[in-house]
mmCIF file with all atom_site columns, C-alpha atoms in Angstrom:
data_model
loop_
_atom_site.group_PDB
_atom_site.id
_atom_site.type_symbol
_atom_site.label_atom_id
_atom_site.label_alt_id
_atom_site.label_comp_id
_atom_site.label_asym_id
_atom_site.label_entity_id
_atom_site.label_seq_id
_atom_site.pdbx_PDB_ins_code
_atom_site.Cartn_x
_atom_site.Cartn_y
_atom_site.Cartn_z
_atom_site.occupancy
_atom_site.B_iso_or_equiv
_atom_site.pdbx_formal_charge
_atom_site.auth_seq_id
_atom_site.auth_comp_id
_atom_site.auth_asym_id
_atom_site.auth_atom_id
_atom_site.pdbx_PDB_model_num
ATOM 1  C CA . ILE A 1 1  ? 51.366 93.116  113.915 1.00 92.00 ? 1  ILE A CA 1
ATOM 2  C CA . ALA A 1 2  ? 54.745 94.688  113.168 1.00 96.00 ? 2  ALA A CA 1
ATOM 3  C CA . GLU A 1 3  ? 56.590 97.707  114.505 1.00 95.00 ? 3  GLU A CA 1
ATOM 4  C CA . ALA A 1 4  ? 59.050 99.970  112.726 1.00 94.00 ? 4  ALA A CA 1
ATOM 5  C CA . ASP A 1 5  ? 61.042 103.048 113.659 1.00 92.00 ? 5  ASP A CA 1
ATOM 6  C CA . CYS A 1 6  ? 61.660 105.709 111.064 1.00 89.00 ? 6  CYS A CA 1
ATOM 7  C CA . GLU A 1 7  ? 63.429 109.047 111.036 1.00 88.00 ? 7  GLU A CA 1
ATOM 8  C CA . VAL A 1 8  ? 60.957 111.900 110.688 1.00 88.00 ? 8  VAL A CA 1
ATOM 9  C CA . ALA A 1 9  ? 62.825 115.089 109.791 1.00 83.00 ? 9  ALA A CA 1
ATOM 10 C CA . CYS A 1 10 ? 61.314 118.493 110.567 1.00 71.00 ? 10 CYS A CA 1
ATOM 11 C CA . THR A 1 11 ? 59.696 117.545 113.837 1.00 57.00 ? 11 THR A CA 1
ATOM 12 C CA . ALA A 1 12 ? 60.759 120.764 115.540 1.00 67.00 ? 12 ALA A CA 1
ATOM 13 C CA . CYS A 1 13 ? 57.219 121.807 116.360 1.00 72.00 ? 13 CYS A CA 1
ATOM 14 C CA . GLY A 1 14 ? 54.001 120.236 117.544 1.00 78.00 ? 14 GLY A CA 1
ATOM 15 C CA . ARG A 1 15 ? 52.234 120.907 114.248 1.00 83.00 ? 15 ARG A CA 1
ATOM 16 C CA . CYS A 1 16 ? 54.649 118.663 112.364 1.00 84.00 ? 16 CYS A CA 1
ATOM 17 C CA . VAL A 1 17 ? 54.101 115.865 114.861 1.00 87.00 ? 17 VAL A CA 1
ATOM 18 C CA . VAL A 1 18 ? 50.311 116.144 114.676 1.00 89.00 ? 18 VAL A CA 1
ATOM 19 C CA . ARG A 1 19 ? 50.358 116.225 110.880 1.00 91.00 ? 19 ARG A CA 1
ATOM 20 C CA . VAL A 1 20 ? 52.488 113.067 110.635 1.00 92.00 ? 20 VAL A CA 1
ATOM 21 C CA . GLU A 1 21 ? 50.561 111.240 113.364 1.00 93.00 ? 21 GLU A CA 1
ATOM 22 C CA . LYS A 1 22 ? 47.191 112.049 111.770 1.00 95.00 ? 22 LYS A CA 1
ATOM 23 C CA . GLY A 1 23 ? 48.337 111.402 108.196 1.00 96.00 ? 23 GLY A CA 1
ATOM 24 C CA . VAL A 1 24 ? 50.018 108.079 108.869 1.00 96.00 ? 24 VAL A CA 1
ATOM 25 C CA . GLY A 1 25 ? 47.454 107.103 111.499 1.00 96.00 ? 25 GLY A CA 1
ATOM 26 C CA . ALA A 1 26 ? 44.685 107.376 108.895 1.00 97.00 ? 26 ALA A CA 1
ATOM 27 C CA . MET A 1 27 ? 46.320 104.746 106.686 1.00 97.00 ? 27 MET A CA 1
ATOM 28 C CA . VAL A 1 28 ? 44.561 101.388 106.494 1.00 97.00 ? 28 VAL A CA 1
ATOM 29 C CA . GLY A 1 29 ? 46.474 98.877  108.591 1.00 97.00 ? 29 GLY A CA 1
ATOM 30 C CA . VAL A 1 30 ? 48.275 101.388 110.819 1.00 98.00 ? 30 VAL A CA 1
ATOM 31 C CA . LYS A 1 31 ? 47.451 100.650 114.445 1.00 97.00 ? 31 LYS A CA 1
ATOM 32 C CA . SER A 1 32 ? 49.445 103.337 116.267 1.00 97.00 ? 32 SER A CA 1
ATOM 33 C CA . VAL A 1 33 ? 51.838 106.206 115.599 1.00 96.00 ? 33 VAL A CA 1
ATOM 34 C CA . ASN A 1 34 ? 54.146 107.921 118.070 1.00 94.00 ? 34 ASN A CA 1
ATOM 35 C CA . VAL A 1 35 ? 56.437 110.694 116.835 1.00 91.00 ? 35 VAL A CA 1
ATOM 36 C CA . GLU A 1 36 ? 59.034 112.023 119.279 1.00 87.00 ? 36 GLU A CA 1
ATOM 37 C CA . VAL A 1 37 ? 60.256 115.563 118.655 1.00 81.00 ? 37 VAL A CA 1
ATOM 38 C CA . ALA A 1 38 ? 63.463 115.133 120.668 1.00 81.00 ? 38 ALA A CA 1
ATOM 39 C CA . LYS A 1 39 ? 64.545 112.039 118.727 1.00 84.00 ? 39 LYS A CA 1
ATOM 40 C CA . LYS A 1 40 ? 63.149 113.197 115.358 1.00 85.00 ? 40 LYS A CA 1
ATOM 41 C CA . GLU A 1 41 ? 61.851 109.674 115.029 1.00 90.00 ? 41 GLU A CA 1
ATOM 42 C CA . GLY A 1 42 ? 58.538 107.917 114.820 1.00 92.00 ? 42 GLY A CA 1
ATOM 43 C CA . THR A 1 43 ? 57.467 104.471 115.965 1.00 95.00 ? 43 THR A CA 1
ATOM 44 C CA . PHE A 1 44 ? 54.752 102.870 113.878 1.00 97.00 ? 44 PHE A CA 1
ATOM 45 C CA . THR A 1 45 ? 52.726 99.764  114.713 1.00 98.00 ? 45 THR A CA 1
ATOM 46 C CA . PHE A 1 46 ? 50.966 98.254  111.718 1.00 97.00 ? 46 PHE A CA 1
ATOM 47 C CA . ASP A 1 47 ? 49.489 95.180  110.096 1.00 97.00 ? 47 ASP A CA 1
ATOM 48 C CA . PRO A 1 48 ? 52.123 94.082  107.535 1.00 96.00 ? 48 PRO A CA 1
ATOM 49 C CA . VAL A 1 49 ? 49.456 92.346  105.456 1.00 97.00 ? 49 VAL A CA 1
ATOM 50 C CA . ALA A 1 50 ? 47.577 95.631  104.951 1.00 97.00 ? 50 ALA A CA 1
ATOM 51 C CA . VAL A 1 51 ? 50.452 98.118  104.754 1.00 97.00 ? 51 VAL A CA 1
ATOM 52 C CA . LYS A 1 52 ? 54.238 97.965  104.347 1.00 96.00 ? 52 LYS A CA 1
ATOM 53 C CA . ALA A 1 53 ? 56.891 99.999  106.173 1.00 95.00 ? 53 ALA A CA 1
ATOM 54 C CA . ASP A 1 54 ? 57.856 101.527 102.809 1.00 96.00 ? 54 ASP A CA 1
ATOM 55 C CA . ASP A 1 55 ? 54.260 102.738 102.381 1.00 96.00 ? 55 ASP A CA 1
ATOM 56 C CA . ILE A 1 56 ? 54.518 104.524 105.726 1.00 96.00 ? 56 ILE A CA 1
ATOM 57 C CA . ARG A 1 57 ? 57.810 106.160 104.707 1.00 95.00 ? 57 ARG A CA 1
ATOM 58 C CA . LYS A 1 58 ? 56.263 107.253 101.415 1.00 96.00 ? 58 LYS A CA 1
ATOM 59 C CA . LYS A 1 59 ? 53.317 108.797 103.263 1.00 96.00 ? 59 LYS A CA 1
ATOM 60 C CA . ILE A 1 60 ? 55.693 110.793 105.484 1.00 94.00 ? 60 ILE A CA 1
ATOM 61 C CA . VAL A 1 61 ? 57.446 112.095 102.347 1.00 95.00 ? 61 VAL A CA 1
ATOM 62 C CA . ASP A 1 62 ? 54.065 112.876 100.730 1.00 96.00 ? 62 ASP A CA 1
ATOM 63 C CA . LEU A 1 63 ? 53.231 114.938 103.821 1.00 93.00 ? 63 LEU A CA 1
ATOM 64 C CA . GLY A 1 64 ? 56.339 117.028 103.121 1.00 90.00 ? 64 GLY A CA 1
ATOM 65 C CA . TYR A 1 65 ? 58.912 115.566 105.504 1.00 89.00 ? 65 TYR A CA 1
ATOM 66 C CA . GLN A 1 66 ? 62.071 113.535 105.044 1.00 87.00 ? 66 GLN A CA 1
ATOM 67 C CA . ALA A 1 67 ? 61.851 109.931 106.194 1.00 86.00 ? 67 ALA A CA 1
#
């Protein structure tokens, strides 16, 4: 299990946080997601065999946010 922090731009509202947490959380290999509005950052725990940190960043971008 690995953990990575990533900037998540546009986390000014709860809807953004929920969208990122649900979208990334649904990825195979992602164990937990915690996005903090105040820090504009997310912490992601994942299985590095199943998913890479770059895949998580790409998913955030695909959801419409800068990562």
